[in-house]
mmCIF file of C-alpha atoms in Angstrom:
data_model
loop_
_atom_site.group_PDB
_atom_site.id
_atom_site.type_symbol
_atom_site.label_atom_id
_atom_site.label_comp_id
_atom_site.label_asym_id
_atom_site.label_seq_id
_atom_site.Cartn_x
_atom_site.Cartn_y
_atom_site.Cartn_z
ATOM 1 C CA UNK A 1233 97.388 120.287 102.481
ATOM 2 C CA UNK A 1234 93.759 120.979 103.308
ATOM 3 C CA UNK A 1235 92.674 118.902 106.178
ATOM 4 C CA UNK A 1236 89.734 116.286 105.040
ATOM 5 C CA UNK A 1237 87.493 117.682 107.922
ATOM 6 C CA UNK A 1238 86.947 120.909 105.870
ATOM 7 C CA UNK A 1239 86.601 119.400 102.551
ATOM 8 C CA UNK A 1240 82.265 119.182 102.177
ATOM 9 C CA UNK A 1241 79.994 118.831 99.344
ATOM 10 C CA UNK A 1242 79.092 121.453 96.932
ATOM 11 C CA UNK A 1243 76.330 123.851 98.486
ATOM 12 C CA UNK A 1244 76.628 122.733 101.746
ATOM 13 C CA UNK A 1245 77.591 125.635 105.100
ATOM 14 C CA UNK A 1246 79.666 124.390 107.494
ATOM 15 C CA UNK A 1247 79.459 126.155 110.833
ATOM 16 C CA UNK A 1248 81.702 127.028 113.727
ATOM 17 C CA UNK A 1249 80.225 124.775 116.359
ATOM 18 C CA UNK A 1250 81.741 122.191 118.988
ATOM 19 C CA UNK A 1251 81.601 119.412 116.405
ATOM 20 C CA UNK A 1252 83.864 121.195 113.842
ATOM 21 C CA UNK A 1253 86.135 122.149 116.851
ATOM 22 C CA UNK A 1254 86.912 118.487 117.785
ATOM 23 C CA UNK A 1255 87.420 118.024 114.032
ATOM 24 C CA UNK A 1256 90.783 120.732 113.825
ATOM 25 C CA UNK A 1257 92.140 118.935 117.426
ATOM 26 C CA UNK A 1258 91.598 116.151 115.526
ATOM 27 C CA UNK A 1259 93.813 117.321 112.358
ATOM 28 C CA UNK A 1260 96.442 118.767 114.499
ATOM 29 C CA UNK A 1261 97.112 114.976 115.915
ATOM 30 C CA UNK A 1262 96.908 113.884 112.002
ATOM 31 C CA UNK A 1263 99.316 116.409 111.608
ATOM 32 C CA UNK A 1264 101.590 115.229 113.843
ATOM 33 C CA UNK A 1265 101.439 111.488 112.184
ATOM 34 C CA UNK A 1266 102.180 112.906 109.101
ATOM 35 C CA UNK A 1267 105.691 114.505 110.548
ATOM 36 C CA UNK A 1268 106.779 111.399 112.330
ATOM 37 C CA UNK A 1269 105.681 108.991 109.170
ATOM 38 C CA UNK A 1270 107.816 111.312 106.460
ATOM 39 C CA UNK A 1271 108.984 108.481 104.065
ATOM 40 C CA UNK A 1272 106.045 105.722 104.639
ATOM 41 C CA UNK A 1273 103.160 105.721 102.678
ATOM 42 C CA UNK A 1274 99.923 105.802 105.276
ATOM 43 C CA UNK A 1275 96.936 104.891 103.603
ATOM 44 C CA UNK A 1276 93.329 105.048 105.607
ATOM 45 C CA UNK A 1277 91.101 101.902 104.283
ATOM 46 C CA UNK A 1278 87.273 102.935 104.187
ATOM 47 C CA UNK A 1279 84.145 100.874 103.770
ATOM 48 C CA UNK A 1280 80.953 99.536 105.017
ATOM 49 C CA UNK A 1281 80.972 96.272 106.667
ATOM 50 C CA UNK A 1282 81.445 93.246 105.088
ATOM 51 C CA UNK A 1283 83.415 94.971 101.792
ATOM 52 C CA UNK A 1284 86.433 92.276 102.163
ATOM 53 C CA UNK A 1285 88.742 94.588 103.555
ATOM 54 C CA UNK A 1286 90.587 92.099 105.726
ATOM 55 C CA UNK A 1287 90.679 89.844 102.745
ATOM 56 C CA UNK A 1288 92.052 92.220 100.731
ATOM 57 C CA UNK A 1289 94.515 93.047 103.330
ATOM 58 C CA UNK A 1290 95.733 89.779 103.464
ATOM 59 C CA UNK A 1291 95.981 89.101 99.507
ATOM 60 C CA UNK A 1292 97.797 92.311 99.125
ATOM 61 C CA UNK A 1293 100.250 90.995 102.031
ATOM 62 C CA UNK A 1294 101.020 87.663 99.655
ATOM 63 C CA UNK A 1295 101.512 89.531 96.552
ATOM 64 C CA UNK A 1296 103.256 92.594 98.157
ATOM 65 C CA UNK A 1297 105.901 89.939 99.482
ATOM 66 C CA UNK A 1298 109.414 90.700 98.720
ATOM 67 C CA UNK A 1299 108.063 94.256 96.898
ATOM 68 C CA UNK A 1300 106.879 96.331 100.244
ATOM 69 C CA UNK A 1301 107.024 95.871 103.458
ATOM 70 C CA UNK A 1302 103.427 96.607 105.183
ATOM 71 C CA UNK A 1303 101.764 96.614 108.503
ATOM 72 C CA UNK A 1304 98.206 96.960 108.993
ATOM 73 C CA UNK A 1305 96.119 98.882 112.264
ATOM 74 C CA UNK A 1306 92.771 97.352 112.266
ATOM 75 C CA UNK A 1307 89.819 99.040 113.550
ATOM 76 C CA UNK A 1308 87.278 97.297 114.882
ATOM 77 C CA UNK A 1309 84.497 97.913 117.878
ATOM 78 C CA UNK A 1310 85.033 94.757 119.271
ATOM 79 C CA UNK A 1311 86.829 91.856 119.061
ATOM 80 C CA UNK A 1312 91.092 91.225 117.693
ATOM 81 C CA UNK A 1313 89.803 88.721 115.082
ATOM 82 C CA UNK A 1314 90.627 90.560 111.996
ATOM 83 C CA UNK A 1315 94.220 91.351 113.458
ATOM 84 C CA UNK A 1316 94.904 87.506 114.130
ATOM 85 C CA UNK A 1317 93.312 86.850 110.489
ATOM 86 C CA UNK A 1318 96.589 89.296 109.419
ATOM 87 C CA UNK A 1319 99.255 87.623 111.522
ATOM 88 C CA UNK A 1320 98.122 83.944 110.204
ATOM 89 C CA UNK A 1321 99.329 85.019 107.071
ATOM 90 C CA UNK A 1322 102.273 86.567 107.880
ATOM 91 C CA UNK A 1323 101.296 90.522 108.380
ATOM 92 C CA UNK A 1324 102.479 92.338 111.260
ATOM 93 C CA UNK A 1325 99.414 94.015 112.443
ATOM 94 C CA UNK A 1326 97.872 95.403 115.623
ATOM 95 C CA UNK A 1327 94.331 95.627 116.929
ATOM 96 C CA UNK A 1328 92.570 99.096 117.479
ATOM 97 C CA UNK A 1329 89.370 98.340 119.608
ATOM 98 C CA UNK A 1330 87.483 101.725 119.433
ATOM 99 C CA UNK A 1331 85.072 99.593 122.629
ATOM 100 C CA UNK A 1332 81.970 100.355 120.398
ATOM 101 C CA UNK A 1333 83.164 103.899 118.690
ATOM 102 C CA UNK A 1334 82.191 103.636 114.915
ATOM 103 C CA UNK A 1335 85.567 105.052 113.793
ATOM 104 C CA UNK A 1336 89.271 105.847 114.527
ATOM 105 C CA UNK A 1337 90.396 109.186 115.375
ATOM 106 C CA UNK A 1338 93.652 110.205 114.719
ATOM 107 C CA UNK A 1339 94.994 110.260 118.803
ATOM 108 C CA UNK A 1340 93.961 105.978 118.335
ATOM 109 C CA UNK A 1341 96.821 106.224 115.598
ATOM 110 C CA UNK A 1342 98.938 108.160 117.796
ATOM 111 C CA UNK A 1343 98.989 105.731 120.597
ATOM 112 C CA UNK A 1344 99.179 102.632 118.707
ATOM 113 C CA UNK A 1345 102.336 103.882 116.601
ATOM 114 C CA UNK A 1346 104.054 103.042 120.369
ATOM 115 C CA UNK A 1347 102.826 99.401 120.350
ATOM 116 C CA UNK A 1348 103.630 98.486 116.743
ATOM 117 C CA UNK A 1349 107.468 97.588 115.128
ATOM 118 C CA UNK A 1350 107.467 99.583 111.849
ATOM 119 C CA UNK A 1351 110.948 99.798 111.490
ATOM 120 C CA UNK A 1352 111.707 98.699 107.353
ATOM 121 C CA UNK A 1353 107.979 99.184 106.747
ATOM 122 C CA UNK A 1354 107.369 100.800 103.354
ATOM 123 C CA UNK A 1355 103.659 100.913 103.968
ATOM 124 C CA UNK A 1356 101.173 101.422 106.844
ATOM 125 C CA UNK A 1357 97.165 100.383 106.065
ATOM 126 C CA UNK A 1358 94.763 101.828 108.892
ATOM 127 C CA UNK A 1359 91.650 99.744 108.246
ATOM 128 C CA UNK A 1360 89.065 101.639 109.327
ATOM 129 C CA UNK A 1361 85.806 100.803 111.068
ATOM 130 C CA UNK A 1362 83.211 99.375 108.560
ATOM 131 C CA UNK A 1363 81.414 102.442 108.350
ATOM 132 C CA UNK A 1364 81.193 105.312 105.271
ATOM 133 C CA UNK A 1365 79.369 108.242 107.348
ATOM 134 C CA UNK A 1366 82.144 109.150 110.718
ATOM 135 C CA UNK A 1367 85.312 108.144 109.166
ATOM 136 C CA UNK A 1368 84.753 110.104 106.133
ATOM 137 C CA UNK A 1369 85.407 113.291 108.798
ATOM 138 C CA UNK A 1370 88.459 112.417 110.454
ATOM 139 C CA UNK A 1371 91.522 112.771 108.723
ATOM 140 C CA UNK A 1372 94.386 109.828 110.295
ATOM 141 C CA UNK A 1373 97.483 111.463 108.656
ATOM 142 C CA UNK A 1374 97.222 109.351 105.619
ATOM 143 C CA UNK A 1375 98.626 110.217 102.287
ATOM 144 C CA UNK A 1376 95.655 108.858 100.827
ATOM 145 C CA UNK A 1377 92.185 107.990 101.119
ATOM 146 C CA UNK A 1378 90.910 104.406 99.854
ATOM 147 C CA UNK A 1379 87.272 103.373 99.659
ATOM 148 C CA UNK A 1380 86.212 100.472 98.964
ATOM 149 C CA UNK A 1381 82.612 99.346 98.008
ATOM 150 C CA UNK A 1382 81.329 95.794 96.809
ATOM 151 C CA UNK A 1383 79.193 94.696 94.086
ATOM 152 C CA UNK A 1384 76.804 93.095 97.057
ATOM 153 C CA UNK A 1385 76.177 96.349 98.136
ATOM 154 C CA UNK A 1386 74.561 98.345 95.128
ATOM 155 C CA UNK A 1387 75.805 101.169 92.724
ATOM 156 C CA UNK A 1388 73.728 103.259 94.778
ATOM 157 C CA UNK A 1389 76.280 104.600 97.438
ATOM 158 C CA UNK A 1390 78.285 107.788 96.338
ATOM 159 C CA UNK A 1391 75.216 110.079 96.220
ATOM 160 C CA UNK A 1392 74.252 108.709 99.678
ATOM 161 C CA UNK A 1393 77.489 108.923 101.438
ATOM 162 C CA UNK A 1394 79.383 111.706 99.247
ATOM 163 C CA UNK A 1395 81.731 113.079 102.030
ATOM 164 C CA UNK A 1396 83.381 109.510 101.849
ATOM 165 C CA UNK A 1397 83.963 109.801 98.163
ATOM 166 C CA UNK A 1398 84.716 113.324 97.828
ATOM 167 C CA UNK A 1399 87.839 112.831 100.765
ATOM 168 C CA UNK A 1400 89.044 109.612 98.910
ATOM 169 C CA UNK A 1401 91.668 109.459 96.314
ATOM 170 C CA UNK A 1402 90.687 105.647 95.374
ATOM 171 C CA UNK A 1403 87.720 103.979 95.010
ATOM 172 C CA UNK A 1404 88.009 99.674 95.263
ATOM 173 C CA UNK A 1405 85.228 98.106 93.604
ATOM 174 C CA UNK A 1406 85.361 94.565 95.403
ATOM 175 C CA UNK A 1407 83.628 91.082 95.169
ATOM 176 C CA UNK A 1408 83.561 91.928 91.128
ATOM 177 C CA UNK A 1409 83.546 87.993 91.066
ATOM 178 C CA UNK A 1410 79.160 88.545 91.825
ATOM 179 C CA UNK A 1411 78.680 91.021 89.445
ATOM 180 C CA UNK A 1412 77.137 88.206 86.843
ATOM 181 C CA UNK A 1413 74.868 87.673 90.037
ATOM 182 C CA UNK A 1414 74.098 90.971 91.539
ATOM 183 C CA UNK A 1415 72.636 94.101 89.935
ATOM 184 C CA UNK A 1416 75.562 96.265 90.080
ATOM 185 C CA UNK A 1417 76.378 98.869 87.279
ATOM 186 C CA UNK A 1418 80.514 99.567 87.245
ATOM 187 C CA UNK A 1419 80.129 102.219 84.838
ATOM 188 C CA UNK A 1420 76.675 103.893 87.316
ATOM 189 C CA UNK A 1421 79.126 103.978 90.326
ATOM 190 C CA UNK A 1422 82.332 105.354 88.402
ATOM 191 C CA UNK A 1423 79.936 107.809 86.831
ATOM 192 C CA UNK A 1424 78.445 108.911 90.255
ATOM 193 C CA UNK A 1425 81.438 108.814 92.504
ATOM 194 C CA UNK A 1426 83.045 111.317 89.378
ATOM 195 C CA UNK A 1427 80.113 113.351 89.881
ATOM 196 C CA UNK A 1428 81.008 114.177 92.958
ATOM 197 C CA UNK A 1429 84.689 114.027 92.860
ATOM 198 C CA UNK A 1430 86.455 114.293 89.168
ATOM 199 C CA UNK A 1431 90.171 113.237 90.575
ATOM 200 C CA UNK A 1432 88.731 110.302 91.856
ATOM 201 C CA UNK A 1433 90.765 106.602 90.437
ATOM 202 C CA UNK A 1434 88.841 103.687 90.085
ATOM 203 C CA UNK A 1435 89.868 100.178 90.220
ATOM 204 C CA UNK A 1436 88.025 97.002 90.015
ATOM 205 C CA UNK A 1437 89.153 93.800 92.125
ATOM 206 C CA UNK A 1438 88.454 90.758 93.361
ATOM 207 C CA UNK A 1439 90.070 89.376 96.407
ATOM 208 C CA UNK A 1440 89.106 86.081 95.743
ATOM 209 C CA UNK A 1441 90.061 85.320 92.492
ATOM 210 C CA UNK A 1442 92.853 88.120 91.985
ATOM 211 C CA UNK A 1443 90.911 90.265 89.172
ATOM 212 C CA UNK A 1444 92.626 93.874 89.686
ATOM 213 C CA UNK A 1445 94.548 93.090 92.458
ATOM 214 C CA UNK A 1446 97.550 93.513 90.423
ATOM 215 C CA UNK A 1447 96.325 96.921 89.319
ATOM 216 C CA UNK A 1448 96.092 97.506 93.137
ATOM 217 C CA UNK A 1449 99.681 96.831 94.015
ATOM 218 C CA UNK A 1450 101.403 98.548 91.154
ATOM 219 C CA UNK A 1451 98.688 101.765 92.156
ATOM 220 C CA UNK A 1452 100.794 100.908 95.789
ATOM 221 C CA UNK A 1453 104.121 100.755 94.756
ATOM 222 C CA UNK A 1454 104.052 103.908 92.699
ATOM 223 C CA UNK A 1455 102.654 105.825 95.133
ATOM 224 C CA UNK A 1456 105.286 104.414 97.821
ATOM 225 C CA UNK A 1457 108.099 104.981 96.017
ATOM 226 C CA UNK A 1458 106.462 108.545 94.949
ATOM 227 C CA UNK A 1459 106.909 109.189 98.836
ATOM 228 C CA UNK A 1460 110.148 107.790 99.199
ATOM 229 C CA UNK A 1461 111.499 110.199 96.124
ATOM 230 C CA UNK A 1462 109.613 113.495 97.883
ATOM 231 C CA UNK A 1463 111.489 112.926 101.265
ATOM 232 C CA UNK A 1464 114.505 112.074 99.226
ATOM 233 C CA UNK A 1465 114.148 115.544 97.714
ATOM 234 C CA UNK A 1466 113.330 117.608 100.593
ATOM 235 C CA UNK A 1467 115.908 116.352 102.481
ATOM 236 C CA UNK A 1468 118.307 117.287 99.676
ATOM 237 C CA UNK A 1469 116.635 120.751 99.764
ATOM 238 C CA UNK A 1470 117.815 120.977 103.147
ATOM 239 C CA UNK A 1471 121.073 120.674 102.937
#
């Protein structure tokens, strides 16, 4: 698998420098997260601030009831709110307070996995910093990428943040509830965020009123139980 740090846009040079340097220490910890999560689907949770990641979080929790078991890491510079928003309903989740850092790096992952119970857990959410420039770099040992960008925001954002785009593997349209109220083209976005990466699925939600969110958790339990059938394999393989 070829590490999200060296995946760039088309036409751009990347350079040996001390930047790109920290960026393959940085995969080797990934690495490492990847070996000691085998069988549970990891998936990193991108966005700018404000998308309704913690909302979403805590919707999929009710609907993933008695279907997945997940826990949640929550980034945030500051503050434990958004982890306490996750237990009220229920989610086992820990904190990770970067103390101003605008992302998580995979060694934050590392440490927490010590301070968080994720024994029966089908899948882990890291929900990054509100941010779509640094954590597009760092890969976290996810299986997948998610980013997710609301209607309040503007259609405008692959072409300005394409790193982000090009390293996810889903793209969360959010708030669609607004979109009689905002001007937000669906079809501009999908058609931009395919410019720049063809693979890349597209779903529609709303937290608040549940549009999509069904699409979401069926995308979840697929890809879970997609896992869950590779380790199944390989383990066969090795005997």
């Amino acid at each position: 698998m070829t590490p999200k740090s060296n995946r760039a846009p088309v036409g751009s040079v990347q350079c040996e420098n001390t930047t790109l340097n920290l960026l393959k220490a940085n995969d080797f910890v990934a690495k490492a997260i990847r070996e000691r999560l085998p069988d549970m689907l990891v998936l990193n949770i991108c966005s700018s601030p404000g998308s309704g990641k913690t909302t979403l979080m805590q919707e999929t929790g009710k609907l993933l009831k008695g279907k997945l078991n997940m826990a949640v890491l929550v980034g945030d510079p500051e503050t434990e709110r958004d982890a306490i928003r996750m237990k009220e309903v229920g989610i086992n989740a820990l904190q990770i307070v970067t103390g101003g850092m605008c992302h998580i790096e995979a060694q934050m992952i590392l440490q927490a996995l010590d301070h968080i119970n994720l024994e029966g857990v089908d899948v882990l959410f890291i929900e990054n910093v509100g941010n779509l420039v640094c954590p597009a770099a760092f890969d976290l040992g996810e299986d997948y990428r998610v980013a997710v960008i609301s209607v309040t925001e503007g259609d405008d954002k692959p072409k300005k943040y394409p790193r982000m785009f090009l390293t996810s593997e889903l793209m969360l349209v959010s708030k669609a509830d607004l979109l009689p109220y905002v001007p937000f083209s669906v079809d501009a976005i999908m058609q931009d965020a395919r410019d720049i990466n063809p693979d890349l699925e597209v779903i529609t939600i709303s937290s608040l009123k549940g549009d999509g969110l069904e699409l979401w958790c069926d995308w979840l339990m697929k890809k879970a139980n997609e896992k869950k059938k590779k380790m199944k394999y390989k383990l066969l393989d090795m005997q």
